[in-house]
Tab-separated table of C-alpha atoms in Angstrom:
chain	number	residue	atom	x	y	z
E	1	VAL	CA	-8.632	16.428	-15.954
E	2	LYS	CA	-10.303	18.122	-18.987
E	3	ILE	CA	-13.266	20.455	-18.830
E	4	LEU	CA	-15.569	19.509	-21.680
E	5	GLY	CA	-17.544	22.084	-23.795
E	6	ASP	CA	-20.906	21.175	-22.193
E	7	GLY	CA	-19.332	22.081	-18.904
E	8	GLY	CA	-18.805	18.322	-17.974
E	9	VAL	CA	-15.575	17.082	-16.544
E	10	LYS	CA	-13.416	14.116	-17.751
E	11	VAL	CA	-10.875	12.513	-15.660
E	12	LYS	CA	-8.076	10.376	-16.696
E	13	ALA	CA	-6.570	7.907	-14.280
E	14	LYS	CA	-4.733	4.465	-14.119
E	15	LYS	CA	-6.620	1.565	-12.993
E	16	SER	CA	-3.840	0.769	-10.423
E	17	ASP	CA	-4.224	4.100	-8.774
E	18	LEU	CA	-8.030	3.679	-8.611
E	19	LYS	CA	-7.600	0.416	-6.843
E	20	GLU	CA	-5.268	1.957	-4.389
E	21	ASN	CA	-8.317	4.319	-3.308
E	22	LYS	CA	-5.351	6.681	-2.127
E	23	ARG	CA	-4.258	10.022	-3.839
E	24	VAL	CA	-0.389	10.245	-4.040
E	25	LYS	CA	1.263	13.721	-4.345
E	26	GLY	CA	4.246	13.667	-6.723
E	27	MET	CA	7.353	12.390	-5.487
E	28	CYS	CA	11.029	13.015	-6.273
E	29	LYS	CA	13.373	10.286	-7.310
E	30	LEU	CA	16.476	9.037	-5.731
E	31	LYS	CA	19.408	10.984	-7.117
E	32	ASP	CA	21.982	11.333	-4.023
E	33	ARG	CA	22.918	8.176	-2.370
E	34	THR	CA	25.378	10.128	-0.156
E	35	LYS	CA	22.649	11.648	1.820
E	36	ASN	CA	20.985	8.954	4.127
E	37	TYR	CA	17.770	9.444	5.965
E	38	VAL	CA	17.004	6.811	8.728
E	39	ILE	CA	13.534	6.465	10.179
E	40	ILE	CA	13.093	4.488	13.302
E	41	GLY	CA	9.984	2.856	13.397
E	42	GLY	CA	7.288	1.355	11.143
E	43	GLY	CA	4.168	2.922	12.299
E	44	ALA	CA	1.730	5.431	10.439
E	45	ALA	CA	3.912	8.451	11.565
E	46	ALA	CA	7.171	6.851	10.137
E	47	ALA	CA	5.283	5.962	6.892
E	48	LYS	CA	4.037	9.508	6.563
E	49	CYS	CA	7.440	11.058	7.305
E	50	ALA	CA	9.064	8.845	4.518
E	51	GLU	CA	6.314	9.896	2.079
E	52	THR	CA	6.532	13.487	2.971
E	53	LEU	CA	10.326	13.638	2.626
E	54	ARG	CA	10.031	12.453	-0.813
E	55	GLN	CA	7.139	14.895	-1.691
E	56	GLU	CA	9.032	17.755	-0.521
E	57	GLY	CA	12.002	16.990	-2.603
E	58	CYS	CA	14.248	14.758	-0.438
E	59	ASP	CA	16.313	13.020	-3.124
E	60	GLY	CA	18.542	11.249	-0.767
E	61	GLN	CA	18.387	7.496	0.322
E	62	ILE	CA	15.216	6.850	2.948
E	63	ILE	CA	15.447	3.937	5.130
E	64	MET	CA	12.761	2.902	7.526
E	65	ILE	CA	13.561	0.370	10.268
E	66	CYS	CA	10.603	-1.398	11.399
E	67	LYS	CA	10.463	-4.077	14.279
E	68	GLU	CA	7.503	-5.738	12.909
E	69	PRO	CA	7.857	-7.875	9.692
E	70	TYR	CA	5.069	-6.096	8.041
E	71	ASN	CA	4.541	-2.941	6.107
E	72	PRO	CA	3.393	-0.010	8.064
E	73	TYR	CA	-0.463	-0.688	8.781
E	74	ASP	CA	-3.505	0.988	9.945
E	75	ARG	CA	-3.511	-0.138	13.817
E	76	ILE	CA	-7.186	1.203	14.340
E	77	LYS	CA	-8.420	-1.077	11.678
E	78	VAL	CA	-6.921	-4.197	13.480
E	79	THR	CA	-8.919	-3.449	16.580
E	80	LYS	CA	-12.049	-3.312	14.532
E	81	ILE	CA	-11.669	-5.977	11.680
E	82	PHE	CA	-10.303	-8.935	13.084
E	83	ASP	CA	-10.841	-11.332	9.996
E	84	SER	CA	-9.664	-8.646	7.499
E	85	ASP	CA	-7.101	-9.462	4.760
E	86	PRO	CA	-3.811	-8.102	6.331
E	87	SER	CA	-2.813	-6.522	2.988
E	88	LYS	CA	-5.894	-4.377	3.255
E	89	LEU	CA	-4.685	-2.868	6.410
E	90	GLN	CA	-1.240	-1.709	4.783
E	91	LEU	CA	-1.082	2.016	4.555
E	92	ARG	CA	1.058	1.671	1.214
E	93	SER	CA	1.799	-1.316	-0.850
E	94	ASP	CA	5.434	-3.083	-1.524
E	95	GLU	CA	5.345	-1.414	-4.916
E	96	PHE	CA	4.717	2.083	-3.416
E	97	TYR	CA	7.777	1.848	-1.296
E	98	LYS	CA	9.925	0.425	-4.271
E	99	ASP	CA	8.698	2.822	-6.791
E	100	ASN	CA	9.604	5.840	-4.462
E	101	ASN	CA	12.955	4.173	-3.476
E	102	ILE	CA	11.941	4.024	0.180
E	103	GLU	CA	13.720	0.957	1.680
E	104	LEU	CA	11.922	-0.949	4.407
E	105	LYS	CA	13.962	-3.144	6.824
E	106	LYS	CA	11.334	-5.188	8.392
E	107	GLY	CA	11.634	-7.457	11.400
E	108	VAL	CA	14.740	-5.556	12.680
E	109	THR	CA	15.151	-5.135	16.671
Protein backbone atom coordinates (compact mmCIF):
# COMPACT_ATOMS: atom_id res chain seq x y z
CA VAL A 1 0.00 0.00 0.00
CA LYS A 2 1.33 3.41 -0.97
CA ILE A 3 -0.22 6.78 -0.09
CA LEU A 4 0.06 9.15 -3.05
CA GLY A 5 0.74 12.89 -2.82
CA ASP A 6 -2.78 13.75 -3.99
CA GLY A 7 -4.29 11.71 -1.13
CA GLY A 8 -4.95 8.67 -3.30
CA VAL A 9 -3.96 5.15 -2.39
CA LYS A 10 -2.10 2.66 -4.59
CA VAL A 11 -2.38 -1.03 -3.73
CA LYS A 12 -0.07 -3.67 -5.19
CA ALA A 13 -1.24 -7.30 -5.23
CA LYS A 14 -0.59 -10.56 -7.04
CA LYS A 15 -3.29 -11.64 -9.50
CA SER A 16 -3.36 -15.07 -7.83
CA ASP A 17 -4.20 -13.43 -4.48
CA LEU A 18 -7.02 -11.45 -6.06
CA LYS A 19 -8.47 -14.60 -7.66
CA GLU A 20 -8.60 -16.31 -4.27
CA ASN A 21 -10.82 -13.48 -3.02
CA LYS A 22 -9.55 -14.20 0.50
CA ARG A 23 -7.01 -12.37 2.59
CA VAL A 24 -4.34 -14.52 4.22
CA LYS A 25 -2.39 -13.41 7.25
CA GLY A 26 1.34 -14.15 7.14
CA MET A 27 2.30 -17.74 7.88
CA CYS A 28 5.45 -19.15 9.44
CA LYS A 29 7.37 -21.90 7.67
CA LEU A 30 7.83 -25.52 8.69
CA LYS A 31 11.16 -25.71 10.54
CA ASP A 32 10.88 -28.40 13.22
CA ARG A 33 9.76 -31.83 11.98
CA THR A 34 10.11 -33.23 15.52
CA LYS A 35 6.97 -31.34 16.59
CA ASN A 36 3.80 -32.92 15.18
CA TYR A 37 0.28 -31.53 15.36
CA VAL A 38 -2.55 -33.79 14.19
CA ILE A 39 -6.01 -32.37 13.53
CA ILE A 40 -8.80 -34.94 13.29
CA GLY A 41 -11.48 -33.81 10.86
CA GLY A 42 -11.67 -31.96 7.59
CA GLY A 43 -14.34 -29.37 8.22
CA ALA A 44 -14.14 -25.60 8.38
CA ALA A 45 -13.06 -25.61 12.04
CA ALA A 46 -10.19 -28.00 11.32
CA ALA A 47 -9.05 -25.91 8.36
CA LYS A 48 -9.15 -22.73 10.43
CA CYS A 49 -7.26 -24.45 13.25
CA ALA A 50 -4.43 -25.48 10.89
CA GLU A 51 -4.28 -22.01 9.36
CA THR A 52 -4.27 -20.29 12.76
CA LEU A 53 -1.50 -22.55 14.06
CA ARG A 54 0.73 -21.41 11.17
CA GLN A 55 -0.28 -17.75 11.57
CA GLU A 56 0.56 -17.81 15.27
CA GLY A 57 4.06 -19.23 14.79
CA CYS A 58 3.63 -23.00 14.89
CA ASP A 59 6.68 -24.24 12.98
CA GLY A 60 6.06 -27.97 13.46
CA GLN A 61 4.45 -30.47 11.12
CA ILE A 62 0.66 -30.01 10.80
CA ILE A 63 -1.38 -32.97 9.55
CA MET A 64 -5.14 -32.88 8.95
CA ILE A 65 -6.86 -36.28 8.81
CA CYS A 66 -10.04 -36.03 6.74
CA LYS A 67 -12.70 -38.70 6.24
CA GLU A 68 -13.89 -37.20 2.96
CA PRO A 69 -11.69 -37.32 -0.16
CA TYR A 70 -11.95 -33.52 -0.60
CA ASN A 71 -10.28 -30.42 0.74
CA PRO A 72 -12.26 -28.70 3.51
CA TYR A 73 -15.22 -26.99 1.85
CA ASP A 74 -18.09 -24.64 2.66
CA ARG A 75 -20.87 -27.03 3.71
CA ILE A 76 -23.43 -24.22 3.87
CA LYS A 77 -22.99 -23.47 0.16
CA VAL A 78 -23.53 -27.15 -0.71
CA THR A 79 -27.14 -26.95 0.45
CA LYS A 80 -27.74 -23.78 -1.55
CA ILE A 81 -25.80 -24.31 -4.77
CA PHE A 82 -26.25 -27.85 -6.06
CA ASP A 83 -24.75 -27.31 -9.51
CA SER A 84 -21.70 -25.36 -8.35
CA ASP A 85 -18.17 -26.25 -9.36
CA PRO A 86 -16.77 -28.26 -6.38
CA SER A 87 -13.48 -26.34 -6.48
CA LYS A 88 -15.41 -23.12 -5.75
CA LEU A 89 -16.71 -24.64 -2.51
CA GLN A 90 -13.20 -25.31 -1.18
CA LEU A 91 -12.17 -23.08 1.70
CA ARG A 92 -8.54 -23.17 0.51
CA SER A 93 -6.80 -24.57 -2.57
CA ASP A 94 -4.34 -27.47 -2.73
CA GLU A 95 -1.63 -24.88 -3.35
CA PHE A 96 -2.50 -23.06 -0.12
CA TYR A 97 -1.99 -26.20 1.96
CA LYS A 98 1.18 -27.14 0.05
CA ASP A 99 2.67 -23.63 0.29
CA ASN A 100 2.04 -23.54 4.05
CA ASN A 101 3.23 -27.10 4.72
CA ILE A 102 -0.13 -28.33 5.96
CA GLU A 103 -0.49 -31.99 5.05
CA LEU A 104 -3.98 -33.21 4.15
CA LYS A 105 -4.63 -36.93 4.49
CA LYS A 106 -7.93 -37.25 2.64
CA GLY A 107 -10.25 -40.26 2.55
CA VAL A 108 -8.97 -41.70 5.84
CA THR A 109 -11.40 -43.53 8.15
